[in-house]
């Protein structure tokens, strides 16, 4: 039971480099989410996709783009990384049915120098 | 602006103590409130509370939701060192989830 798989687990980038974080789920969930987690800030929503073919901005979308490639995969792209984007990034997925929780991947720890 | 506030920010207790974690919220389109436990990696789901289920219990953990006063509590009785973690409260509003900053619980042997 893989659940939600994120790659890579760790990455170090230089300011200005680009990077795509990958997320895949095998639970046939419709909705997928990208969060960042910073010390003292909790989890903040970057983008979400309520269903295949749709994406919407969350609380902190600036500096990021997303692609819902198919029902399984939802990627997050940093076009020009900045030190302020140093964070732990979590992907999550959820059934469309009401009353179901999100399931999270193990996270990607990203450092930008 | 939708927001979720958790208190206290951190807590240190001895094994066997009982703890109460608090979560208050203000959201525009409440659907559910969730509690997660986060150790080193991914948050793991504990409870979901909705209008139709305002009290949940699982072993030593229990949670209630007060929809009138807009808060929830998570109780842990007879704490163990394995309960040490960050406990996150999240509220589902529309298609989004809003998280509090978490309560860091440390249980000392």
PDB file of C-alpha atoms in Angstrom:
ATOM      1  CA  UNK A   1       0.000   0.000   0.000  1.00  0.00           C
ATOM      2  CA  UNK A   2       2.042   2.947  -1.269  1.00  0.00           C
ATOM      3  CA  UNK A   3      -0.597   5.656  -0.602  1.00  0.00           C
ATOM      4  CA  UNK A   4       0.880   9.059  -1.476  1.00  0.00           C
ATOM      5  CA  UNK A   5       4.445   9.025  -2.822  1.00  0.00           C
ATOM      6  CA  UNK A   6       6.582  12.143  -3.075  1.00  0.00           C
ATOM      7  CA  UNK A   7       9.907  12.515  -4.846  1.00  0.00           C
ATOM      8  CA  UNK A   8      12.544  13.564  -4.108  1.00  0.00           C
ATOM      9  CA  UNK A   9      12.767  13.322  -0.307  1.00  0.00           C
ATOM     10  CA  UNK A  10      15.536  15.929  -0.057  1.00  0.00           C
ATOM     11  CA  UNK A  11      16.876  18.574  -2.418  1.00  0.00           C
ATOM     12  CA  UNK A  12      19.275  21.495  -2.229  1.00  0.00           C
ATOM     13  CA  UNK A  13      18.996  24.217  -4.861  1.00  0.00           C
ATOM     14  CA  UNK A  14      20.754  27.451  -5.600  1.00  0.00           C
ATOM     15  CA  UNK A  15      18.765  30.673  -5.843  1.00  0.00           C
ATOM     16  CA  UNK A  16      17.299  31.026  -9.332  1.00  0.00           C
ATOM     17  CA  UNK A  17      17.302  27.309 -10.177  1.00  0.00           C
ATOM     18  CA  UNK A  18      14.091  25.571 -11.158  1.00  0.00           C
ATOM     19  CA  UNK A  19      12.722  22.330  -9.766  1.00  0.00           C
ATOM     20  CA  UNK A  20       9.646  20.124  -9.993  1.00  0.00           C
ATOM     21  CA  UNK A  21       8.380  18.168  -7.000  1.00  0.00           C
ATOM     22  CA  UNK A  22       6.484  15.031  -7.923  1.00  0.00           C
ATOM     23  CA  UNK A  23       3.490  13.494  -6.178  1.00  0.00           C
ATOM     24  CA  UNK A  24       1.544  10.360  -7.055  1.00  0.00           C
ATOM     25  CA  UNK A  25      -1.297   8.580  -5.264  1.00  0.00           C
ATOM     26  CA  UNK A  26      -2.651   5.093  -5.861  1.00  0.00           C
ATOM     27  CA  UNK A  27      -5.932   5.406  -3.944  1.00  0.00           C
ATOM     28  CA  UNK A  28      -8.022   6.663  -6.881  1.00  0.00           C
ATOM     29  CA  UNK A  29      -8.625   9.954  -5.073  1.00  0.00           C
ATOM     30  CA  UNK A  30     -10.112  12.875  -6.948  1.00  0.00           C
ATOM     31  CA  UNK A  31      -8.629  15.741  -4.911  1.00  0.00           C
ATOM     32  CA  UNK A  32      -4.940  16.499  -4.439  1.00  0.00           C
ATOM     33  CA  UNK A  33      -3.140  19.228  -2.514  1.00  0.00           C
ATOM     34  CA  UNK A  34       0.285  20.816  -2.063  1.00  0.00           C
ATOM     35  CA  UNK A  35       1.269  22.334   1.309  1.00  0.00           C
ATOM     36  CA  UNK A  36       4.366  23.872   2.735  1.00  0.00           C
ATOM     37  CA  UNK A  37       5.271  23.563   6.412  1.00  0.00           C
ATOM     38  CA  UNK A  38       7.504  26.106   8.101  1.00  0.00           C
ATOM     39  CA  UNK A  39       8.456  26.335  11.790  1.00  0.00           C
ATOM     40  CA  UNK A  40       5.721  28.068  13.765  1.00  0.00           C
ATOM     41  CA  UNK A  41       3.485  28.425  10.694  1.00  0.00           C
ATOM     42  CA  UNK A  42       1.686  25.104  10.472  1.00  0.00           C
ATOM     43  CA  UNK A  43       0.687  23.681   7.093  1.00  0.00           C
ATOM     44  CA  UNK A  44      -0.218  26.266   4.472  1.00  0.00           C
ATOM     45  CA  UNK A  45      -1.985  25.397   1.241  1.00  0.00           C
ATOM     46  CA  UNK A  46      -0.135  26.334  -1.943  1.00  0.00           C
ATOM     47  CA  UNK A  47      -2.404  24.875  -4.642  1.00  0.00           C
ATOM     48  CA  UNK A  48      -5.054  22.217  -4.848  1.00  0.00           C
ATOM     49  CA  UNK A  49      -6.814  20.225  -7.525  1.00  0.00           C
ATOM     50  CA  UNK A  50     -10.400  19.249  -6.737  1.00  0.00           C
ATOM     51  CA  UNK A  51     -10.510  16.901  -9.720  1.00  0.00           C
ATOM     52  CA  UNK A  52      -8.502  15.918 -12.777  1.00  0.00           C
ATOM     53  CA  UNK A  53      -8.198  18.893 -15.109  1.00  0.00           C
ATOM     54  CA  UNK A  54      -8.740  21.614 -12.484  1.00  0.00           C
ATOM     55  CA  UNK A  55      -6.338  23.507 -10.245  1.00  0.00           C
ATOM     56  CA  UNK A  56      -6.899  26.386  -7.822  1.00  0.00           C
ATOM     57  CA  UNK A  57      -4.740  28.675  -5.716  1.00  0.00           C
ATOM     58  CA  UNK A  58      -4.500  28.256  -1.969  1.00  0.00           C
ATOM     59  CA  UNK A  59      -3.152  30.634   0.672  1.00  0.00           C
ATOM     60  CA  UNK A  60       0.434  30.977  -0.607  1.00  0.00           C
ATOM     61  CA  UNK A  61       0.605  30.347  -4.396  1.00  0.00           C
ATOM     62  CA  UNK A  62       3.138  33.041  -5.381  1.00  0.00           C
ATOM     63  CA  UNK A  63       6.320  31.603  -6.898  1.00  0.00           C
ATOM     64  CA  UNK A  64       4.772  28.205  -7.656  1.00  0.00           C
ATOM     65  CA  UNK A  65       2.971  26.463 -10.499  1.00  0.00           C
ATOM     66  CA  UNK A  66       1.203  23.118 -10.545  1.00  0.00           C
ATOM     67  CA  UNK A  67       0.144  20.520 -13.071  1.00  0.00           C
ATOM     68  CA  UNK A  68      -2.488  17.840 -12.582  1.00  0.00           C
ATOM     69  CA  UNK A  69      -1.015  15.446 -15.092  1.00  0.00           C
ATOM     70  CA  UNK A  70      -3.701  12.790 -14.646  1.00  0.00           C
ATOM     71  CA  UNK A  71      -5.817  11.479 -11.807  1.00  0.00           C
ATOM     72  CA  UNK A  72      -2.799   9.961 -10.042  1.00  0.00           C
ATOM     73  CA  UNK A  73      -0.191  12.703 -10.371  1.00  0.00           C
ATOM     74  CA  UNK A  74       0.044  16.304  -9.188  1.00  0.00           C
ATOM     75  CA  UNK A  75       3.354  18.139  -9.571  1.00  0.00           C
ATOM     76  CA  UNK A  76       4.605  21.387  -8.030  1.00  0.00           C
ATOM     77  CA  UNK A  77       7.109  23.549  -9.891  1.00  0.00           C
ATOM     78  CA  UNK A  78       9.384  26.289  -8.646  1.00  0.00           C
ATOM     79  CA  UNK A  79      10.431  28.273 -11.713  1.00  0.00           C
ATOM     80  CA  UNK A  80      13.056  30.451 -10.023  1.00  0.00           C
ATOM     81  CA  UNK A  81      13.766  29.256  -6.494  1.00  0.00           C
ATOM     82  CA  UNK A  82      14.230  31.801  -3.694  1.00  0.00           C
ATOM     83  CA  UNK A  83      15.585  31.291  -0.156  1.00  0.00           C
ATOM     84  CA  UNK A  84      12.077  32.088   1.194  1.00  0.00           C
ATOM     85  CA  UNK A  85      10.892  28.860  -0.430  1.00  0.00           C
ATOM     86  CA  UNK A  86      13.096  26.770   1.844  1.00  0.00           C
ATOM     87  CA  UNK A  87      10.540  24.534   3.538  1.00  0.00           C
ATOM     88  CA  UNK A  88       9.139  21.041   3.866  1.00  0.00           C
ATOM     89  CA  UNK A  89       6.573  20.355   1.157  1.00  0.00           C
ATOM     90  CA  UNK A  90       3.738  17.892   1.642  1.00  0.00           C
ATOM     91  CA  UNK A  91       1.402  16.462  -0.938  1.00  0.00           C
ATOM     92  CA  UNK A  92      -1.985  15.098   0.113  1.00  0.00           C
ATOM     93  CA  UNK A  93      -4.953  13.438  -1.527  1.00  0.00           C
ATOM     94  CA  UNK A  94      -8.571  12.867  -0.605  1.00  0.00           C
ATOM     95  CA  UNK A  95     -11.698  11.148  -1.824  1.00  0.00           C
ATOM     96  CA  UNK A  96     -14.333  13.526  -3.137  1.00  0.00           C
ATOM     97  CA  UNK A  97     -16.896  12.037  -0.710  1.00  0.00           C
ATOM     98  CA  UNK A  98     -17.701  14.228   2.278  1.00  0.00           C
ATOM     99  CA  UNK A  99     -16.445  12.991   5.608  1.00  0.00           C
ATOM    100  CA  UNK A 100     -13.163  11.569   4.356  1.00  0.00           C
ATOM    101  CA  UNK A 101      -9.755  12.780   5.581  1.00  0.00           C
ATOM    102  CA  UNK A 102      -6.694  13.790   3.593  1.00  0.00           C
ATOM    103  CA  UNK A 103      -3.816  11.323   3.286  1.00  0.00           C
ATOM    104  CA  UNK A 104      -0.315  12.771   3.263  1.00  0.00           C
ATOM    105  CA  UNK A 105       2.977  11.838   1.647  1.00  0.00           C
ATOM    106  CA  UNK A 106       6.207  11.792   3.668  1.00  0.00           C
ATOM    107  CA  UNK A 107       7.277  15.215   2.460  1.00  0.00           C
ATOM    108  CA  UNK A 108      10.123  16.779   0.491  1.00  0.00           C
ATOM    109  CA  UNK A 109      12.688  18.791   2.442  1.00  0.00           C
ATOM    110  CA  UNK A 110      13.843  21.592   0.150  1.00  0.00           C
ATOM    111  CA  UNK A 111      16.718  23.970   0.935  1.00  0.00           C
ATOM    112  CA  UNK A 112      17.507  26.946  -1.262  1.00  0.00           C
ATOM    113  CA  UNK A 113      20.868  28.603  -0.823  1.00  0.00           C
TER     114      UNK A 113
ATOM    115  CA  UNK B   1     -10.349  35.334   6.636  1.00  0.00           C
ATOM    116  CA  UNK B   2     -10.548  31.669   7.607  1.00  0.00           C
ATOM    117  CA  UNK B   3      -8.307  30.775  10.510  1.00  0.00           C
ATOM    118  CA  UNK B   4      -7.558  28.003  12.976  1.00  0.00           C
ATOM    119  CA  UNK B   5      -5.841  28.654  16.312  1.00  0.00           C
ATOM    120  CA  UNK B   6      -4.358  25.959  18.524  1.00  0.00           C
ATOM    121  CA  UNK B   7      -3.240  26.207  22.124  1.00  0.00           C
ATOM    122  CA  UNK B   8      -0.984  25.715  23.877  1.00  0.00           C
ATOM    123  CA  UNK B   9       1.912  25.905  21.415  1.00  0.00           C
ATOM    124  CA  UNK B  10       3.870  23.372  23.445  1.00  0.00           C
ATOM    125  CA  UNK B  11       3.373  21.156  26.434  1.00  0.00           C
ATOM    126  CA  UNK B  12       5.686  19.000  28.563  1.00  0.00           C
ATOM    127  CA  UNK B  13       4.102  16.359  30.815  1.00  0.00           C
ATOM    128  CA  UNK B  14       5.106  13.218  32.670  1.00  0.00           C
ATOM    129  CA  UNK B  15       4.010   9.749  31.675  1.00  0.00           C
ATOM    130  CA  UNK B  16       0.586   8.984  33.047  1.00  0.00           C
ATOM    131  CA  UNK B  17      -0.646  12.582  32.980  1.00  0.00           C
ATOM    132  CA  UNK B  18      -3.793  13.640  31.136  1.00  0.00           C
ATOM    133  CA  UNK B  19      -3.526  16.438  28.566  1.00  0.00           C
ATOM    134  CA  UNK B  20      -6.064  18.615  26.795  1.00  0.00           C
ATOM    135  CA  UNK B  21      -5.252  20.278  23.494  1.00  0.00           C
ATOM    136  CA  UNK B  22      -7.396  23.117  22.179  1.00  0.00           C
ATOM    137  CA  UNK B  23      -8.443  24.210  18.715  1.00  0.00           C
ATOM    138  CA  UNK B  24     -10.658  27.189  17.888  1.00  0.00           C
ATOM    139  CA  UNK B  25     -11.694  28.211  14.405  1.00  0.00           C
ATOM    140  CA  UNK B  26     -13.401  30.811  12.253  1.00  0.00           C
ATOM    141  CA  UNK B  27     -14.273  29.615   8.755  1.00  0.00           C
ATOM    142  CA  UNK B  28     -16.906  30.573   6.232  1.00  0.00           C
ATOM    143  CA  UNK B  29     -18.121  27.155   5.083  1.00  0.00           C
ATOM    144  CA  UNK B  30     -17.480  24.585   7.804  1.00  0.00           C
ATOM    145  CA  UNK B  31     -17.580  20.966   6.710  1.00  0.00           C
ATOM    146  CA  UNK B  32     -15.465  19.090   9.248  1.00  0.00           C
ATOM    147  CA  UNK B  33     -12.701  19.366  11.833  1.00  0.00           C
ATOM    148  CA  UNK B  34      -9.800  16.939  11.835  1.00  0.00           C
ATOM    149  CA  UNK B  35      -7.021  16.045  14.252  1.00  0.00           C
ATOM    150  CA  UNK B  36      -3.678  14.714  13.037  1.00  0.00           C
ATOM    151  CA  UNK B  37      -0.556  13.448  14.814  1.00  0.00           C
ATOM    152  CA  UNK B  38       2.782  14.358  13.260  1.00  0.00           C
ATOM    153  CA  UNK B  39       6.007  12.723  14.344  1.00  0.00           C
ATOM    154  CA  UNK B  40       8.996  12.857  12.017  1.00  0.00           C
ATOM    155  CA  UNK B  41       7.242  12.751   8.681  1.00  0.00           C
ATOM    156  CA  UNK B  42       3.684  12.819   7.364  1.00  0.00           C
ATOM    157  CA  UNK B  43       0.733  13.823   9.525  1.00  0.00           C
ATOM    158  CA  UNK B  44      -1.332  10.756  10.395  1.00  0.00           C
ATOM    159  CA  UNK B  45      -5.087  10.988  10.767  1.00  0.00           C
ATOM    160  CA  UNK B  46      -6.641  10.635  14.230  1.00  0.00           C
ATOM    161  CA  UNK B  47     -10.238  11.886  14.170  1.00  0.00           C
ATOM    162  CA  UNK B  48     -12.768  13.667  12.013  1.00  0.00           C
ATOM    163  CA  UNK B  49     -15.681  15.519  13.607  1.00  0.00           C
ATOM    164  CA  UNK B  50     -18.657  16.808  11.682  1.00  0.00           C
ATOM    165  CA  UNK B  51     -22.118  18.068  12.429  1.00  0.00           C
ATOM    166  CA  UNK B  52     -23.272  14.470  12.590  1.00  0.00           C
ATOM    167  CA  UNK B  53     -20.394  13.258  14.762  1.00  0.00           C
ATOM    168  CA  UNK B  54     -19.333  15.669  17.472  1.00  0.00           C
ATOM    169  CA  UNK B  55     -17.580  13.217  19.791  1.00  0.00           C
ATOM    170  CA  UNK B  56     -15.052  10.550  18.925  1.00  0.00           C
ATOM    171  CA  UNK B  57     -13.002   8.152  21.054  1.00  0.00           C
ATOM    172  CA  UNK B  58     -10.217   5.738  20.276  1.00  0.00           C
ATOM    173  CA  UNK B  59      -8.420   4.108  23.156  1.00  0.00           C
ATOM    174  CA  UNK B  60      -6.814   6.801  25.304  1.00  0.00           C
ATOM    175  CA  UNK B  61      -7.623   9.568  22.835  1.00  0.00           C
ATOM    176  CA  UNK B  62     -10.927  11.373  22.596  1.00  0.00           C
ATOM    177  CA  UNK B  63     -12.174  14.534  20.948  1.00  0.00           C
ATOM    178  CA  UNK B  64     -15.254  16.710  21.018  1.00  0.00           C
ATOM    179  CA  UNK B  65     -16.529  19.443  18.744  1.00  0.00           C
ATOM    180  CA  UNK B  66     -18.574  22.421  19.921  1.00  0.00           C
ATOM    181  CA  UNK B  67     -20.082  23.905  16.757  1.00  0.00           C
ATOM    182  CA  UNK B  68     -21.822  26.660  18.662  1.00  0.00           C
ATOM    183  CA  UNK B  69     -18.661  27.977  20.339  1.00  0.00           C
ATOM    184  CA  UNK B  70     -16.453  27.021  17.360  1.00  0.00           C
ATOM    185  CA  UNK B  71     -13.848  24.918  19.120  1.00  0.00           C
ATOM    186  CA  UNK B  72     -12.634  21.391  19.608  1.00  0.00           C
ATOM    187  CA  UNK B  73     -10.532  19.650  22.222  1.00  0.00           C
ATOM    188  CA  UNK B  74      -8.344  16.581  22.003  1.00  0.00           C
ATOM    189  CA  UNK B  75      -7.854  14.662  25.237  1.00  0.00           C
ATOM    190  CA  UNK B  76      -5.122  12.130  25.842  1.00  0.00           C
ATOM    191  CA  UNK B  77      -5.314  10.157  29.070  1.00  0.00           C
ATOM    192  CA  UNK B  78      -2.534   8.106  30.701  1.00  0.00           C
ATOM    193  CA  UNK B  79       0.048   9.626  28.358  1.00  0.00           C
ATOM    194  CA  UNK B  80       2.970   7.530  27.132  1.00  0.00           C
ATOM    195  CA  UNK B  81       6.317   8.542  25.618  1.00  0.00           C
ATOM    196  CA  UNK B  82       4.988   7.372  22.245  1.00  0.00           C
ATOM    197  CA  UNK B  83       2.425  10.176  22.404  1.00  0.00           C
ATOM    198  CA  UNK B  84       5.227  12.733  21.972  1.00  0.00           C
ATOM    199  CA  UNK B  85       4.488  14.490  18.693  1.00  0.00           C
ATOM    200  CA  UNK B  86       3.009  17.607  17.160  1.00  0.00           C
ATOM    201  CA  UNK B  87      -0.790  17.507  17.104  1.00  0.00           C
ATOM    202  CA  UNK B  88      -2.402  19.381  14.252  1.00  0.00           C
ATOM    203  CA  UNK B  89      -5.964  20.625  14.015  1.00  0.00           C
ATOM    204  CA  UNK B  90      -7.431  21.267  10.563  1.00  0.00           C
ATOM    205  CA  UNK B  91     -10.798  22.592   9.444  1.00  0.00           C
ATOM    206  CA  UNK B  92     -12.339  21.727   6.093  1.00  0.00           C
ATOM    207  CA  UNK B  93     -14.013  24.779   4.576  1.00  0.00           C
ATOM    208  CA  UNK B  94     -15.353  24.423   1.048  1.00  0.00           C
ATOM    209  CA  UNK B  95     -12.684  22.641  -0.986  1.00  0.00           C
ATOM    210  CA  UNK B  96      -9.802  23.679   1.266  1.00  0.00           C
ATOM    211  CA  UNK B  97      -8.316  22.691   4.597  1.00  0.00           C
ATOM    212  CA  UNK B  98      -6.992  25.259   7.059  1.00  0.00           C
ATOM    213  CA  UNK B  99      -4.436  24.105   9.614  1.00  0.00           C
ATOM    214  CA  UNK B 100      -3.464  25.485  12.982  1.00  0.00           C
ATOM    215  CA  UNK B 101       0.196  25.851  13.915  1.00  0.00           C
ATOM    216  CA  UNK B 102       0.070  22.712  16.027  1.00  0.00           C
ATOM    217  CA  UNK B 103       0.718  21.791  19.660  1.00  0.00           C
ATOM    218  CA  UNK B 104       4.059  20.144  20.406  1.00  0.00           C
ATOM    219  CA  UNK B 105       3.601  17.533  23.125  1.00  0.00           C
ATOM    220  CA  UNK B 106       6.576  16.036  24.952  1.00  0.00           C
ATOM    221  CA  UNK B 107       5.965  13.176  27.379  1.00  0.00           C
ATOM    222  CA  UNK B 108       8.790  12.592  29.863  1.00  0.00           C
ATOM    223  CA  UNK B 109       9.305   9.058  31.272  1.00  0.00           C
TER     224      UNK B 109
END
